[in-house]
mmCIF file of C-alpha atoms in Angstrom:
data_model
loop_
_atom_site.group_PDB
_atom_site.id
_atom_site.type_symbol
_atom_site.label_atom_id
_atom_site.label_comp_id
_atom_site.label_asym_id
_atom_site.label_seq_id
_atom_site.Cartn_x
_atom_site.Cartn_y
_atom_site.Cartn_z
ATOM 1 C CA GLN A 1 -19.346 9.394 43.580
ATOM 2 C CA GLY A 2 -18.877 7.733 40.140
ATOM 3 C CA GLN A 3 -16.873 4.875 38.548
ATOM 4 C CA PHE A 4 -14.116 5.610 36.149
ATOM 5 C CA VAL A 5 -12.351 3.012 33.862
ATOM 6 C CA GLU A 6 -9.584 4.349 31.986
ATOM 7 C CA SER A 7 -8.062 2.471 28.824
ATOM 8 C CA GLY A 8 -5.924 3.162 25.790
ATOM 9 C CA GLY A 9 -2.270 3.538 27.395
ATOM 10 C CA ASP A 10 0.571 2.028 25.556
ATOM 11 C CA TRP A 11 4.277 2.630 24.841
ATOM 12 C CA VAL A 12 5.180 4.989 22.155
ATOM 13 C CA GLN A 13 8.051 6.802 20.846
ATOM 14 C CA PRO A 14 8.562 10.573 21.037
ATOM 15 C CA GLY A 15 6.457 12.423 18.509
ATOM 16 C CA GLY A 16 3.819 9.507 18.460
ATOM 17 C CA SER A 17 0.070 9.771 19.324
ATOM 18 C CA LEU A 18 -2.405 8.026 21.532
ATOM 19 C CA ARG A 19 -5.956 8.274 22.443
ATOM 20 C CA LEU A 20 -7.123 7.541 25.882
ATOM 21 C CA SER A 21 -10.764 6.691 26.909
ATOM 22 C CA CYS A 22 -12.573 6.941 30.286
ATOM 23 C CA LYS A 23 -15.918 5.172 30.715
ATOM 24 C CA VAL A 24 -17.821 6.991 33.404
ATOM 25 C CA SER A 25 -20.780 5.585 35.461
ATOM 26 C CA GLY A 26 -22.664 6.311 38.623
ATOM 27 C CA ILE A 27 -22.984 9.978 38.033
ATOM 28 C CA ILE A 28 -25.255 12.180 35.775
ATOM 29 C CA PHE A 29 -22.716 12.594 33.026
ATOM 30 C CA ASN A 30 -23.899 15.688 31.731
ATOM 31 C CA PHE A 31 -24.032 17.466 34.809
ATOM 32 C CA HIS A 32 -20.346 17.124 35.846
ATOM 33 C CA SER A 33 -17.060 18.787 34.513
ATOM 34 C CA LEU A 34 -14.766 15.965 33.975
ATOM 35 C CA ALA A 35 -10.923 15.960 33.550
ATOM 36 C CA TRP A 36 -7.654 14.074 32.955
ATOM 37 C CA TYR A 37 -5.198 13.833 35.671
ATOM 38 C CA ARG A 38 -1.668 12.062 35.456
ATOM 39 C CA GLN A 39 0.878 11.112 37.976
ATOM 40 C CA ALA A 40 4.593 10.250 37.199
ATOM 41 C CA PRO A 41 6.736 8.404 39.352
ATOM 42 C CA GLY A 42 7.810 10.066 42.423
ATOM 43 C CA LYS A 43 5.468 13.012 41.614
ATOM 44 C CA ALA A 44 2.077 14.386 42.782
ATOM 45 C CA ARG A 45 -0.986 13.856 40.535
ATOM 46 C CA GLU A 46 -1.605 16.855 38.357
ATOM 47 C CA LEU A 47 -4.530 18.079 36.291
ATOM 48 C CA VAL A 48 -3.773 17.671 32.551
ATOM 49 C CA ALA A 49 -7.159 18.783 31.045
ATOM 50 C CA SER A 50 -10.847 19.386 31.842
ATOM 51 C CA ASN A 51 -13.991 19.159 29.678
ATOM 52 C CA ASN A 52 -16.605 21.265 31.438
ATOM 53 C CA TYR A 53 -20.300 20.612 31.769
ATOM 54 C CA ASP A 54 -20.620 23.815 29.692
ATOM 55 C CA LEU A 55 -18.324 21.970 27.014
ATOM 56 C CA THR A 56 -15.565 24.534 27.535
ATOM 57 C CA THR A 57 -12.075 23.096 27.826
ATOM 58 C CA THR A 58 -9.029 23.855 29.824
ATOM 59 C CA TYR A 59 -5.442 22.565 29.380
ATOM 60 C CA ASP A 60 -2.258 22.636 31.505
ATOM 61 C CA ASP A 61 0.320 24.748 29.829
ATOM 62 C CA SER A 62 2.425 21.676 29.362
ATOM 63 C CA VAL A 63 0.171 19.877 26.998
ATOM 64 C CA GLN A 64 -1.639 22.954 25.360
ATOM 65 C CA GLY A 65 -1.576 22.739 21.566
ATOM 66 C CA ARG A 66 -0.786 18.787 21.828
ATOM 67 C CA PHE A 67 -3.769 17.368 23.848
ATOM 68 C CA THR A 68 -7.446 17.454 23.025
ATOM 69 C CA ILE A 69 -10.093 16.421 25.494
ATOM 70 C CA SER A 70 -13.566 15.638 24.605
ATOM 71 C CA ARG A 71 -16.754 13.708 25.549
ATOM 72 C CA ASP A 72 -19.453 11.392 24.044
ATOM 73 C CA LYS A 73 -22.476 11.713 26.097
ATOM 74 C CA SER A 74 -24.163 8.876 24.083
ATOM 75 C CA GLU A 75 -21.232 6.713 25.495
ATOM 76 C CA ASN A 76 -20.763 8.236 28.796
ATOM 77 C CA THR A 77 -17.036 8.345 27.719
ATOM 78 C CA VAL A 78 -14.371 11.095 28.181
ATOM 79 C CA TYR A 79 -11.385 11.026 25.612
ATOM 80 C CA LEU A 80 -7.894 12.506 25.663
ATOM 81 C CA GLN A 81 -6.161 12.669 22.283
ATOM 82 C CA MET A 82 -2.750 12.943 22.749
ATOM 83 C CA ASN A 83 -0.094 13.887 19.971
ATOM 84 C CA ALA A 84 3.504 15.041 19.675
ATOM 85 C CA LEU A 85 4.190 13.220 22.719
ATOM 86 C CA LYS A 86 7.201 13.656 24.742
ATOM 87 C CA PRO A 87 9.182 11.623 27.282
ATOM 88 C CA GLU A 88 7.887 13.924 30.125
ATOM 89 C CA ASP A 89 4.413 12.794 29.290
ATOM 90 C CA THR A 90 5.127 9.544 30.807
ATOM 91 C CA ALA A 91 2.794 8.780 33.561
ATOM 92 C CA LEU A 92 -0.346 6.840 34.854
ATOM 93 C CA TYR A 93 -3.397 8.868 33.556
ATOM 94 C CA TYR A 94 -6.586 9.005 35.365
ATOM 95 C CA CYS A 95 -9.913 10.550 34.689
ATOM 96 C CA ASN A 96 -12.502 11.883 37.534
ATOM 97 C CA ARG A 97 -14.630 14.653 38.124
ATOM 98 C CA LEU A 98 -12.909 18.207 38.115
ATOM 99 C CA SER A 99 -14.587 19.112 41.429
ATOM 100 C CA SER A 100 -13.684 17.038 44.471
ATOM 101 C CA PRO A 101 -12.284 14.246 42.551
ATOM 102 C CA THR A 102 -12.795 10.565 44.333
ATOM 103 C CA ASN A 103 -13.004 7.022 43.850
ATOM 104 C CA TRP A 104 -10.153 7.055 41.502
ATOM 105 C CA GLY A 105 -9.894 4.263 38.842
ATOM 106 C CA ARG A 106 -6.842 2.196 38.209
ATOM 107 C CA GLY A 107 -5.536 4.516 35.595
ATOM 108 C CA THR A 108 -4.081 3.708 32.321
ATOM 109 C CA GLN A 109 -0.140 3.732 31.736
ATOM 110 C CA VAL A 110 1.573 5.821 29.023
ATOM 111 C CA THR A 111 5.084 5.476 28.559
ATOM 112 C CA VAL A 112 6.887 7.678 25.923
ATOM 113 C CA SER A 113 10.598 6.577 25.267
ATOM 114 C CA SER A 114 12.755 5.664 22.224
#
């Protein structure tokens, strides 16, 4: 199933930047497409970005051009660089497999406000 430990969330003003990290264990890292998801209060969890096993990437339209997903296979870690943050980016951020995500971690809170 895999285990996912997210970190790097914080409070930041609009226009600021954050880098989230996700340590992955329990799966063969290079065999899986991995993704970042987020859940805002009162809303369903949504897919933000994916880094696929073939190293292609996809992004939700709302973050395209502002967020960058990457992976470091030597560290079994997935990153999400977030720039030009907006208040609507405020959410609890999770990482997981892109296909059939399960065994969710605790997430890391990102709050964007002035």
